[in-house]
mmCIF file of N, CA and C in Angstrom:
data_model
loop_
_atom_site.group_PDB
_atom_site.id
_atom_site.type_symbol
_atom_site.label_atom_id
_atom_site.label_comp_id
_atom_site.label_asym_id
_atom_site.label_seq_id
_atom_site.Cartn_x
_atom_site.Cartn_y
_atom_site.Cartn_z
ATOM 1 N N UNK A 1 1.023 -1.312 0.183
ATOM 2 C CA UNK A 1 -0.180 -0.068 -0.022
ATOM 3 C C UNK A 1 0.778 0.998 -0.256
ATOM 4 N N UNK A 2 1.235 1.002 0.829
ATOM 5 C CA UNK A 2 2.758 2.906 1.004
ATOM 6 C C UNK A 2 2.312 3.620 1.834
ATOM 7 N N UNK A 3 3.520 4.745 1.765
ATOM 8 C CA UNK A 3 3.278 5.519 3.185
ATOM 9 C C UNK A 3 2.441 6.952 1.375
ATOM 10 N N UNK A 4 1.455 7.678 1.755
ATOM 11 C CA UNK A 4 0.271 8.707 1.681
ATOM 12 C C UNK A 4 1.668 9.907 1.370
ATOM 13 N N UNK A 5 1.594 11.039 0.879
ATOM 14 C CA UNK A 5 2.408 11.863 1.158
ATOM 15 C C UNK A 5 1.353 12.721 1.687
ATOM 16 N N UNK A 6 0.108 12.347 2.091
ATOM 17 C CA UNK A 6 -0.749 13.678 2.269
ATOM 18 C C UNK A 6 -1.617 13.298 3.881
ATOM 19 N N UNK A 7 -1.683 14.371 4.943
ATOM 20 C CA UNK A 7 -2.240 13.795 5.765
ATOM 21 C C UNK A 7 -4.088 12.937 6.264
ATOM 22 N N UNK A 8 -4.135 13.149 6.733
ATOM 23 C CA UNK A 8 -5.698 12.464 7.248
ATOM 24 C C UNK A 8 -6.299 13.903 6.836
ATOM 25 N N UNK A 9 -6.776 15.177 6.620
ATOM 26 C CA UNK A 9 -7.047 16.003 5.724
ATOM 27 C C UNK A 9 -6.905 16.413 4.379
ATOM 28 N N UNK A 10 -6.170 15.298 4.123
ATOM 29 C CA UNK A 10 -5.141 15.898 2.101
ATOM 30 C C UNK A 10 -4.394 16.852 2.275
ATOM 31 N N UNK A 11 -4.045 17.824 3.121
ATOM 32 C CA UNK A 11 -3.223 18.211 2.486
ATOM 33 C C UNK A 11 -1.995 17.380 2.277
ATOM 34 N N UNK A 12 -0.355 18.274 2.017
ATOM 35 C CA UNK A 12 0.375 17.503 1.813
ATOM 36 C C UNK A 12 1.049 17.245 3.039
ATOM 37 N N UNK A 13 1.772 16.701 2.709
ATOM 38 C CA UNK A 13 2.700 16.491 5.082
ATOM 39 C C UNK A 13 4.246 15.605 4.206
ATOM 40 N N UNK A 14 4.889 16.112 3.616
ATOM 41 C CA UNK A 14 6.276 15.997 2.640
ATOM 42 C C UNK A 14 6.883 15.434 4.808
ATOM 43 N N UNK A 15 7.486 16.488 5.421
ATOM 44 C CA UNK A 15 7.973 15.490 6.663
ATOM 45 C C UNK A 15 7.529 14.235 6.402
ATOM 46 N N UNK A 16 6.492 14.219 7.461
ATOM 47 C CA UNK A 16 5.544 13.024 7.578
ATOM 48 C C UNK A 16 5.781 11.876 6.396
ATOM 49 N N UNK A 17 5.954 12.493 5.724
ATOM 50 C CA UNK A 17 6.142 11.092 4.749
ATOM 51 C C UNK A 17 7.861 10.518 3.797
ATOM 52 N N UNK A 18 8.962 11.769 4.286
ATOM 53 C CA UNK A 18 10.068 10.940 4.619
ATOM 54 C C UNK A 18 10.140 10.852 5.281
ATOM 55 N N UNK A 19 9.506 10.695 6.950
ATOM 56 C CA UNK A 19 10.737 10.383 7.958
ATOM 57 C C UNK A 19 9.475 8.652 8.069
ATOM 58 N N UNK A 20 8.164 8.588 7.279
ATOM 59 C CA UNK A 20 7.180 7.413 7.567
ATOM 60 C C UNK A 20 8.466 5.861 6.192
ATOM 61 N N UNK A 21 8.380 7.051 4.831
ATOM 62 C CA UNK A 21 8.862 5.975 3.799
ATOM 63 C C UNK A 21 10.429 5.572 4.718
ATOM 64 N N UNK A 22 11.334 6.802 5.321
ATOM 65 C CA UNK A 22 12.791 5.977 5.323
ATOM 66 C C UNK A 22 12.723 4.664 6.364
ATOM 67 N N UNK A 23 11.482 4.809 7.476
ATOM 68 C CA UNK A 23 11.229 3.893 8.299
ATOM 69 C C UNK A 23 10.521 2.304 7.508
ATOM 70 N N UNK A 24 9.917 2.578 6.451
ATOM 71 C CA UNK A 24 9.551 1.565 5.843
ATOM 72 C C UNK A 24 11.379 0.873 5.170
ATOM 73 N N UNK A 25 11.747 1.874 4.760
ATOM 74 C CA UNK A 25 12.474 1.276 3.711
ATOM 75 C C UNK A 25 14.244 0.411 4.069
ATOM 76 N N UNK A 26 14.270 0.873 5.654
ATOM 77 C CA UNK A 26 14.758 0.035 6.782
ATOM 78 C C UNK A 26 14.129 -1.023 7.362
ATOM 79 N N UNK A 27 13.060 -1.347 7.240
ATOM 80 C CA UNK A 27 12.116 -2.484 8.111
ATOM 81 C C UNK A 27 13.175 -3.487 6.528
ATOM 82 N N UNK A 28 12.477 -3.359 5.340
ATOM 83 C CA UNK A 28 12.710 -4.571 3.912
ATOM 84 C C UNK A 28 14.379 -4.359 4.075
ATOM 85 N N UNK A 29 14.713 -3.339 4.464
ATOM 86 C CA UNK A 29 16.483 -3.918 4.471
ATOM 87 C C UNK A 29 16.689 -5.126 5.133
ATOM 88 N N UNK A 30 15.725 -4.891 6.186
ATOM 89 C CA UNK A 30 15.993 -5.875 8.389
ATOM 90 C C UNK A 30 15.543 -7.543 7.092
ATOM 91 N N UNK A 31 14.791 -7.242 6.674
ATOM 92 C CA UNK A 31 14.399 -8.370 5.988
ATOM 93 C C UNK A 31 14.947 -9.393 4.835
ATOM 94 N N UNK A 32 15.846 -8.078 4.335
ATOM 95 C CA UNK A 32 16.628 -8.449 2.645
ATOM 96 C C UNK A 32 17.495 -9.576 2.918
ATOM 97 N N UNK A 33 17.815 -10.600 2.224
ATOM 98 C CA UNK A 33 18.998 -11.820 1.105
ATOM 99 C C UNK A 33 19.818 -11.400 2.656
ATOM 100 N N UNK A 34 20.327 -12.505 2.917
ATOM 101 C CA UNK A 34 21.148 -13.017 4.164
ATOM 102 C C UNK A 34 21.580 -14.051 3.735
ATOM 103 N N UNK A 35 23.390 -14.140 3.668
ATOM 104 C CA UNK A 35 24.141 -15.271 3.099
ATOM 105 C C UNK A 35 24.189 -16.261 4.212
ATOM 106 N N UNK A 36 24.108 -17.750 3.486
ATOM 107 C CA UNK A 36 23.706 -18.242 5.160
ATOM 108 C C UNK A 36 25.529 -19.376 5.523
ATOM 109 N N UNK A 37 26.031 -19.171 6.938
ATOM 110 C CA UNK A 37 27.469 -18.984 7.205
ATOM 111 C C UNK A 37 26.783 -20.361 8.188
ATOM 112 N N UNK A 38 28.099 -21.472 7.832
ATOM 113 C CA UNK A 38 28.412 -22.908 8.231
ATOM 114 C C UNK A 38 29.698 -22.169 9.252
ATOM 115 N N UNK A 39 29.110 -22.173 10.726
ATOM 116 C CA UNK A 39 29.600 -22.050 11.878
ATOM 117 C C UNK A 39 30.820 -23.024 12.450
ATOM 118 N N UNK A 40 31.761 -23.278 12.693
ATOM 119 C CA UNK A 40 33.336 -24.609 12.758
ATOM 120 C C UNK A 40 33.638 -23.810 13.669
ATOM 121 N N UNK A 41 33.618 -24.611 15.506
ATOM 122 C CA UNK A 41 33.998 -24.445 15.979
ATOM 123 C C UNK A 41 33.442 -25.872 17.119
ATOM 124 N N UNK A 42 34.571 -26.162 18.334
ATOM 125 C CA UNK A 42 34.502 -26.987 18.993
ATOM 126 C C UNK A 42 33.291 -27.278 19.404
ATOM 127 N N UNK A 43 32.892 -28.661 20.040
ATOM 128 C CA UNK A 43 31.929 -29.334 20.604
ATOM 129 C C UNK A 43 32.312 -30.516 21.707
ATOM 130 N N UNK A 44 32.989 -30.396 21.215
ATOM 131 C CA UNK A 44 33.564 -31.944 22.535
ATOM 132 C C UNK A 44 34.094 -31.697 23.946
ATOM 133 N N UNK A 45 34.474 -32.338 24.413
ATOM 134 C CA UNK A 45 35.544 -31.612 25.288
ATOM 135 C C UNK A 45 35.177 -30.786 27.051
ATOM 136 N N UNK A 46 34.761 -28.881 27.252
ATOM 137 C CA UNK A 46 34.069 -27.895 27.544
ATOM 138 C C UNK A 46 32.736 -28.029 27.176
ATOM 139 N N UNK A 47 31.792 -28.510 27.072
ATOM 140 C CA UNK A 47 31.081 -28.521 26.588
ATOM 141 C C UNK A 47 29.744 -27.726 27.009
ATOM 142 N N UNK A 48 29.899 -27.275 28.031
ATOM 143 C CA UNK A 48 28.762 -26.365 28.117
ATOM 144 C C UNK A 48 29.259 -24.819 28.110
ATOM 145 N N UNK A 49 30.876 -25.072 28.000
ATOM 146 C CA UNK A 49 32.125 -23.843 27.045
ATOM 147 C C UNK A 49 31.628 -23.513 25.844
ATOM 148 N N UNK A 50 31.764 -24.715 25.141
ATOM 149 C CA UNK A 50 31.364 -24.718 23.185
ATOM 150 C C UNK A 50 30.458 -24.226 23.604
ATOM 151 N N UNK A 51 28.987 -24.671 23.386
ATOM 152 C CA UNK A 51 28.367 -24.360 23.988
ATOM 153 C C UNK A 51 27.496 -22.355 23.540
ATOM 154 N N UNK A 52 28.069 -22.417 24.286
ATOM 155 C CA UNK A 52 28.067 -21.018 24.946
ATOM 156 C C UNK A 52 28.817 -20.203 24.120
ATOM 157 N N UNK A 53 30.055 -21.113 23.613
ATOM 158 C CA UNK A 53 31.016 -20.017 22.403
ATOM 159 C C UNK A 53 29.865 -19.818 21.044
ATOM 160 N N UNK A 54 29.700 -21.674 21.165
ATOM 161 C CA UNK A 54 28.866 -21.450 19.747
ATOM 162 C C UNK A 54 27.430 -20.274 20.097
ATOM 163 N N UNK A 55 27.194 -20.316 20.556
ATOM 164 C CA UNK A 55 25.783 -19.107 20.350
ATOM 165 C C UNK A 55 26.612 -17.239 20.402
ATOM 166 N N UNK A 56 27.439 -17.617 20.878
ATOM 167 C CA UNK A 56 28.177 -16.153 20.111
ATOM 168 C C UNK A 56 28.933 -16.251 19.009
ATOM 169 N N UNK A 57 29.132 -17.355 18.433
ATOM 170 C CA UNK A 57 29.975 -16.898 16.930
ATOM 171 C C UNK A 57 28.612 -16.792 16.367
ATOM 172 N N UNK A 58 27.395 -17.684 16.623
ATOM 173 C CA UNK A 58 26.252 -17.243 15.789
ATOM 174 C C UNK A 58 25.554 -15.989 15.873
ATOM 175 N N UNK A 59 25.516 -15.620 16.780
ATOM 176 C CA UNK A 59 24.931 -14.082 16.839
ATOM 177 C C UNK A 59 25.747 -13.226 16.267
ATOM 178 N N UNK A 60 27.311 -13.106 16.243
ATOM 179 C CA UNK A 60 28.133 -12.307 16.004
ATOM 180 C C UNK A 60 28.146 -12.474 14.601
ATOM 181 N N UNK A 61 27.247 -13.608 13.202
ATOM 182 C CA UNK A 61 27.045 -14.378 12.575
ATOM 183 C C UNK A 61 25.978 -12.898 12.173
ATOM 184 N N UNK A 62 24.669 -13.467 12.610
ATOM 185 C CA UNK A 62 23.655 -12.559 12.403
ATOM 186 C C UNK A 62 24.179 -10.780 12.745
ATOM 187 N N UNK A 63 24.709 -10.808 13.598
ATOM 188 C CA UNK A 63 24.685 -9.209 13.907
ATOM 189 C C UNK A 63 25.837 -8.599 12.649
ATOM 190 N N UNK A 64 26.671 -9.693 12.046
ATOM 191 C CA UNK A 64 27.706 -9.202 10.439
ATOM 192 C C UNK A 64 26.603 -9.737 8.401
ATOM 193 N N UNK A 65 25.097 -9.821 9.169
ATOM 194 C CA UNK A 65 23.939 -9.782 8.262
ATOM 195 C C UNK A 65 23.587 -10.962 7.498
ATOM 196 N N UNK A 66 24.619 -12.242 7.978
ATOM 197 C CA UNK A 66 24.267 -13.579 7.632
ATOM 198 C C UNK A 66 23.445 -14.077 8.751
ATOM 199 N N UNK A 67 23.014 -16.088 8.273
ATOM 200 C CA UNK A 67 22.343 -16.558 8.526
ATOM 201 C C UNK A 67 23.159 -17.407 9.105
ATOM 202 N N UNK A 68 23.410 -17.970 10.472
ATOM 203 C CA UNK A 68 24.060 -18.863 10.738
ATOM 204 C C UNK A 68 23.694 -20.137 11.341
ATOM 205 N N UNK A 69 24.670 -21.492 10.715
ATOM 206 C CA UNK A 69 23.896 -22.877 10.651
ATOM 207 C C UNK A 69 25.085 -22.975 11.460
ATOM 208 N N UNK A 70 24.804 -23.616 12.849
ATOM 209 C CA UNK A 70 25.922 -24.260 13.949
ATOM 210 C C UNK A 70 25.010 -25.825 14.540
ATOM 211 N N UNK A 71 25.579 -26.420 13.417
ATOM 212 C CA UNK A 71 24.667 -28.181 13.416
ATOM 213 C C UNK A 71 25.472 -28.893 14.856
ATOM 214 N N UNK A 72 25.913 -28.269 15.549
ATOM 215 C CA UNK A 72 26.572 -28.831 16.805
ATOM 216 C C UNK A 72 26.064 -28.057 18.022
ATOM 217 N N UNK A 73 24.961 -27.450 17.714
ATOM 218 C CA UNK A 73 24.203 -26.756 18.596
ATOM 219 C C UNK A 73 22.385 -27.330 18.513
ATOM 220 N N UNK A 74 22.345 -27.549 17.052
ATOM 221 C CA UNK A 74 21.276 -28.124 16.858
ATOM 222 C C UNK A 74 21.138 -30.150 17.337
ATOM 223 N N UNK A 75 21.681 -30.756 16.468
ATOM 224 C CA UNK A 75 21.805 -31.539 16.054
ATOM 225 C C UNK A 75 22.127 -32.421 17.882
ATOM 226 N N UNK A 76 23.483 -32.090 18.707
ATOM 227 C CA UNK A 76 22.827 -33.177 19.973
ATOM 228 C C UNK A 76 22.016 -32.686 21.071
ATOM 229 N N UNK A 77 20.958 -32.291 20.252
ATOM 230 C CA UNK A 77 19.936 -31.756 21.019
ATOM 231 C C UNK A 77 18.796 -33.251 20.959
ATOM 232 N N UNK A 78 19.536 -34.399 20.015
ATOM 233 C CA UNK A 78 18.415 -35.556 19.426
ATOM 234 C C UNK A 78 19.582 -36.065 18.758
ATOM 235 N N UNK A 79 20.812 -36.133 19.212
ATOM 236 C CA UNK A 79 21.536 -37.951 18.811
ATOM 237 C C UNK A 79 22.765 -37.457 19.560
ATOM 238 N N UNK A 80 23.112 -38.654 19.474
ATOM 239 C CA UNK A 80 24.556 -39.025 21.758
ATOM 240 C C UNK A 80 25.507 -38.762 20.614
ATOM 241 N N UNK A 81 26.734 -37.734 20.525
ATOM 242 C CA UNK A 81 27.739 -37.150 20.619
ATOM 243 C C UNK A 81 28.341 -38.552 21.009
ATOM 244 N N UNK A 82 27.817 -39.917 21.954
ATOM 245 C CA UNK A 82 29.085 -40.217 22.246
ATOM 246 C C UNK A 82 29.090 -41.281 21.991
ATOM 247 N N UNK A 83 27.558 -41.296 21.258
ATOM 248 C CA UNK A 83 27.609 -42.613 20.303
ATOM 249 C C UNK A 83 28.394 -42.818 18.277
ATOM 250 N N UNK A 84 29.274 -43.517 18.654
ATOM 251 C CA UNK A 84 29.829 -43.199 17.278
ATOM 252 C C UNK A 84 29.094 -43.455 16.656
ATOM 253 N N UNK A 85 27.682 -44.061 16.347
ATOM 254 C CA UNK A 85 27.308 -44.389 15.034
ATOM 255 C C UNK A 85 26.642 -42.863 14.791
ATOM 256 N N UNK A 86 25.460 -42.695 15.809
ATOM 257 C CA UNK A 86 25.178 -41.497 16.501
ATOM 258 C C UNK A 86 26.199 -39.751 15.750
ATOM 259 N N UNK A 87 27.268 -39.447 16.298
ATOM 260 C CA UNK A 87 28.497 -38.649 16.255
ATOM 261 C C UNK A 87 28.303 -39.038 14.424
ATOM 262 N N UNK A 88 28.731 -40.153 13.822
ATOM 263 C CA UNK A 88 28.817 -39.953 12.835
ATOM 264 C C UNK A 88 27.265 -39.294 10.917
ATOM 265 N N UNK A 89 26.463 -39.829 12.217
ATOM 266 C CA UNK A 89 25.335 -39.035 11.546
ATOM 267 C C UNK A 89 25.477 -37.614 11.652
ATOM 268 N N UNK A 90 25.715 -37.399 12.949
ATOM 269 C CA UNK A 90 25.412 -35.516 12.659
ATOM 270 C C UNK A 90 26.609 -35.015 11.914
ATOM 271 N N UNK A 91 27.607 -35.757 12.244
ATOM 272 C CA UNK A 91 28.760 -35.257 10.877
ATOM 273 C C UNK A 91 28.595 -34.671 9.889
ATOM 274 N N UNK A 92 27.622 -36.316 9.615
ATOM 275 C CA UNK A 92 26.776 -36.652 7.826
ATOM 276 C C UNK A 92 26.032 -35.453 7.483
ATOM 277 N N UNK A 93 25.118 -34.683 8.513
ATOM 278 C CA UNK A 93 24.261 -33.821 8.465
ATOM 279 C C UNK A 93 24.924 -32.466 8.313
ATOM 280 N N UNK A 94 25.843 -31.849 9.055
ATOM 281 C CA UNK A 94 26.361 -31.189 9.612
ATOM 282 C C UNK A 94 26.890 -30.978 7.442
ATOM 283 N N UNK A 95 27.548 -31.739 7.166
ATOM 284 C CA UNK A 95 28.252 -31.649 5.739
ATOM 285 C C UNK A 95 26.835 -31.780 4.755
ATOM 286 N N UNK A 96 25.392 -31.969 4.802
ATOM 287 C CA UNK A 96 24.587 -31.821 4.194
ATOM 288 C C UNK A 96 24.182 -30.435 4.141
ATOM 289 N N UNK A 97 24.031 -29.803 5.093
ATOM 290 C CA UNK A 97 24.045 -28.845 5.417
ATOM 291 C C UNK A 97 25.383 -27.694 4.736
ATOM 292 N N UNK A 98 26.377 -28.028 4.682
ATOM 293 C CA UNK A 98 27.580 -27.128 5.085
ATOM 294 C C UNK A 98 27.735 -26.567 3.393
ATOM 295 N N UNK A 99 26.498 -27.919 2.173
ATOM 296 C CA UNK A 99 26.691 -27.508 0.629
ATOM 297 C C UNK A 99 26.159 -26.577 0.574
ATOM 298 N N UNK A 100 25.294 -26.101 1.572
ATOM 299 C CA UNK A 100 23.802 -24.939 0.794
ATOM 300 C C UNK A 100 24.430 -23.911 2.207
ATOM 301 N N UNK A 101 25.941 -23.115 2.477
ATOM 302 C CA UNK A 101 26.449 -22.515 2.845
ATOM 303 C C UNK A 101 26.790 -21.932 2.129
ATOM 304 N N UNK A 102 26.892 -20.509 1.940
ATOM 305 C CA UNK A 102 28.105 -19.423 1.228
ATOM 306 C C UNK A 102 29.112 -19.556 1.861
ATOM 307 N N UNK A 103 29.201 -19.865 2.734
ATOM 308 C CA UNK A 103 30.801 -19.552 3.568
ATOM 309 C C UNK A 103 30.724 -20.328 5.203
ATOM 310 N N UNK A 104 32.278 -20.647 5.262
ATOM 311 C CA UNK A 104 32.324 -21.839 6.079
ATOM 312 C C UNK A 104 33.681 -20.914 6.926
ATOM 313 N N UNK A 105 32.508 -20.253 8.355
ATOM 314 C CA UNK A 105 33.647 -19.413 9.606
ATOM 315 C C UNK A 105 34.003 -20.587 10.108
ATOM 316 N N UNK A 106 35.089 -20.415 10.382
ATOM 317 C CA UNK A 106 36.250 -20.916 11.502
ATOM 318 C C UNK A 106 36.305 -20.083 12.798
ATOM 319 N N UNK A 107 35.816 -21.206 14.077
ATOM 320 C CA UNK A 107 36.440 -19.894 15.229
ATOM 321 C C UNK A 107 37.524 -20.957 16.040
ATOM 322 N N UNK A 108 38.079 -20.035 17.028
ATOM 323 C CA UNK A 108 38.473 -20.416 18.259
ATOM 324 C C UNK A 108 40.228 -20.190 17.447
ATOM 325 N N UNK A 109 40.953 -20.803 18.759
ATOM 326 C CA UNK A 109 42.853 -21.035 18.178
ATOM 327 C C UNK A 109 42.614 -22.924 19.145
ATOM 328 N N UNK A 110 41.573 -23.621 19.168
ATOM 329 C CA UNK A 110 41.523 -24.802 19.318
ATOM 330 C C UNK A 110 41.008 -25.326 17.797
ATOM 331 N N UNK A 111 41.246 -26.069 17.333
ATOM 332 C CA UNK A 111 41.102 -27.526 16.029
ATOM 333 C C UNK A 111 40.846 -28.777 16.655
ATOM 334 N N UNK A 112 39.532 -29.295 16.730
ATOM 335 C CA UNK A 112 39.031 -30.575 17.507
ATOM 336 C C UNK A 112 39.205 -31.138 15.921
ATOM 337 N N UNK A 113 38.615 -32.870 15.894
ATOM 338 C CA UNK A 113 38.909 -33.443 15.412
ATOM 339 C C UNK A 113 38.031 -33.258 14.282
ATOM 340 N N UNK A 114 36.529 -32.554 14.976
ATOM 341 C CA UNK A 114 35.342 -32.621 14.263
ATOM 342 C C UNK A 114 35.393 -32.039 12.858
ATOM 343 N N UNK A 115 35.987 -30.981 13.970
ATOM 344 C CA UNK A 115 36.425 -29.527 13.108
ATOM 345 C C UNK A 115 37.441 -29.647 11.611
ATOM 346 N N UNK A 116 38.776 -30.053 12.110
ATOM 347 C CA UNK A 116 39.428 -30.851 11.093
ATOM 348 C C UNK A 116 39.000 -31.442 9.587
ATOM 349 N N UNK A 117 38.336 -32.245 10.695
ATOM 350 C CA UNK A 117 37.108 -32.932 8.996
ATOM 351 C C UNK A 117 36.201 -32.101 8.583
ATOM 352 N N UNK A 118 35.550 -31.085 8.835
ATOM 353 C CA UNK A 118 34.530 -30.288 8.381
ATOM 354 C C UNK A 118 35.196 -29.667 7.550
ATOM 355 N N UNK A 119 37.234 -28.803 7.722
ATOM 356 C CA UNK A 119 37.746 -27.791 7.797
ATOM 357 C C UNK A 119 38.449 -28.357 5.804
ATOM 358 N N UNK A 120 38.724 -29.894 6.063
ATOM 359 C CA UNK A 120 39.187 -30.582 5.777
ATOM 360 C C UNK A 120 37.913 -30.246 4.393
ATOM 361 N N UNK A 121 37.095 -31.075 4.753
ATOM 362 C CA UNK A 121 35.883 -31.403 3.081
ATOM 363 C C UNK A 121 35.279 -29.959 3.075
ATOM 364 N N UNK A 122 35.927 -28.515 3.547
ATOM 365 C CA UNK A 122 35.229 -26.764 2.684
ATOM 366 C C UNK A 122 36.138 -27.055 1.695
ATOM 367 N N UNK A 123 37.903 -27.626 2.249
ATOM 368 C CA UNK A 123 38.629 -27.301 1.085
ATOM 369 C C UNK A 123 38.685 -27.932 0.152
ATOM 370 N N UNK A 124 37.832 -29.370 0.342
ATOM 371 C CA UNK A 124 37.738 -30.109 -0.575
ATOM 372 C C UNK A 124 37.201 -29.522 -1.751
ATOM 373 N N UNK A 125 35.660 -29.210 -1.293
ATOM 374 C CA UNK A 125 34.998 -28.536 -2.325
ATOM 375 C C UNK A 125 34.553 -26.753 -2.668
ATOM 376 N N UNK A 126 36.131 -26.733 -2.320
ATOM 377 C CA UNK A 126 36.750 -25.673 -2.422
ATOM 378 C C UNK A 126 35.150 -24.472 -1.844
ATOM 379 N N UNK A 127 35.270 -24.126 -1.070
ATOM 380 C CA UNK A 127 33.397 -23.670 -0.285
ATOM 381 C C UNK A 127 34.699 -22.443 0.739
ATOM 382 N N UNK A 128 34.579 -21.158 0.147
ATOM 383 C CA UNK A 128 35.401 -20.218 1.040
ATOM 384 C C UNK A 128 34.918 -20.510 2.547
ATOM 385 N N UNK A 129 36.133 -20.300 3.132
ATOM 386 C CA UNK A 129 36.826 -20.193 3.998
ATOM 387 C C UNK A 129 37.458 -19.503 5.224
ATOM 388 N N UNK A 130 36.934 -19.170 6.497
ATOM 389 C CA UNK A 130 36.862 -17.688 7.368
ATOM 390 C C UNK A 130 37.434 -18.007 8.486
ATOM 391 N N UNK A 131 38.804 -17.619 8.651
ATOM 392 C CA UNK A 131 39.118 -18.275 10.397
ATOM 393 C C UNK A 131 38.690 -16.325 11.208
ATOM 394 N N UNK A 132 39.057 -16.995 12.651
ATOM 395 C CA UNK A 132 37.871 -15.521 13.182
ATOM 396 C C UNK A 132 38.101 -16.234 15.148
ATOM 397 N N UNK A 133 39.276 -15.352 15.608
ATOM 398 C CA UNK A 133 39.750 -15.724 17.298
ATOM 399 C C UNK A 133 38.084 -15.913 17.843
ATOM 400 N N UNK A 134 38.526 -16.871 19.243
ATOM 401 C CA UNK A 134 37.636 -16.913 19.575
ATOM 402 C C UNK A 134 37.203 -15.102 20.414
ATOM 403 N N UNK A 135 38.127 -13.669 20.268
ATOM 404 C CA UNK A 135 37.737 -12.796 20.060
ATOM 405 C C UNK A 135 36.500 -12.174 19.269
ATOM 406 N N UNK A 136 36.620 -13.154 18.060
ATOM 407 C CA UNK A 136 36.035 -12.566 16.662
ATOM 408 C C UNK A 136 36.466 -11.431 15.870
ATOM 409 N N UNK A 137 38.066 -11.878 15.989
ATOM 410 C CA UNK A 137 38.084 -10.498 15.599
ATOM 411 C C UNK A 137 39.006 -11.342 14.205
ATOM 412 N N UNK A 138 38.950 -11.348 12.973
ATOM 413 C CA UNK A 138 39.223 -12.428 12.209
ATOM 414 C C UNK A 138 40.736 -12.026 11.617
ATOM 415 N N UNK A 139 40.961 -13.232 11.427
ATOM 416 C CA UNK A 139 42.459 -13.824 10.990
ATOM 417 C C UNK A 139 43.395 -15.007 10.306
ATOM 418 N N UNK A 140 44.491 -15.136 9.169
ATOM 419 C CA UNK A 140 44.599 -15.618 8.802
ATOM 420 C C UNK A 140 44.125 -17.243 9.232
ATOM 421 N N UNK A 141 44.165 -18.207 8.260
ATOM 422 C CA UNK A 141 44.115 -19.080 8.552
ATOM 423 C C UNK A 141 45.923 -19.659 9.313
ATOM 424 N N UNK A 142 46.684 -19.367 9.431
ATOM 425 C CA UNK A 142 47.915 -19.477 9.808
ATOM 426 C C UNK A 142 47.880 -18.777 10.722
ATOM 427 N N UNK A 143 47.269 -18.280 10.930
ATOM 428 C CA UNK A 143 47.478 -17.581 12.768
ATOM 429 C C UNK A 143 47.138 -18.195 14.053
#
């Protein structure tokens, strides 16, 4: 429907029109396309701490204008990471999701075995990899 240039009495109201049009544009911009990124960070070990970090990393991705996919926040809700068969199933599900992402973001200073497998797969498939420290600052791969 849009914003009217006229007030309720039919007179031109350019100030209100500009203000409401600006708000409408901002609202549309928030709903604009956002690329999907795969969040690669540790899960096992300090599970509670790693879950908190994965949430922080996912929030960071949202704030950067992306849609985060963090399989290690989703699949352990119903798959047992201590059961090798279920762990492998979760890793497979993660690989399927990774194939739908525009980038793979690797977080933290420690690379777990699961992360290493994800990074090797991303490199083999030529997915764009970006590396971030636990402080959320982007770093080079070798840092």
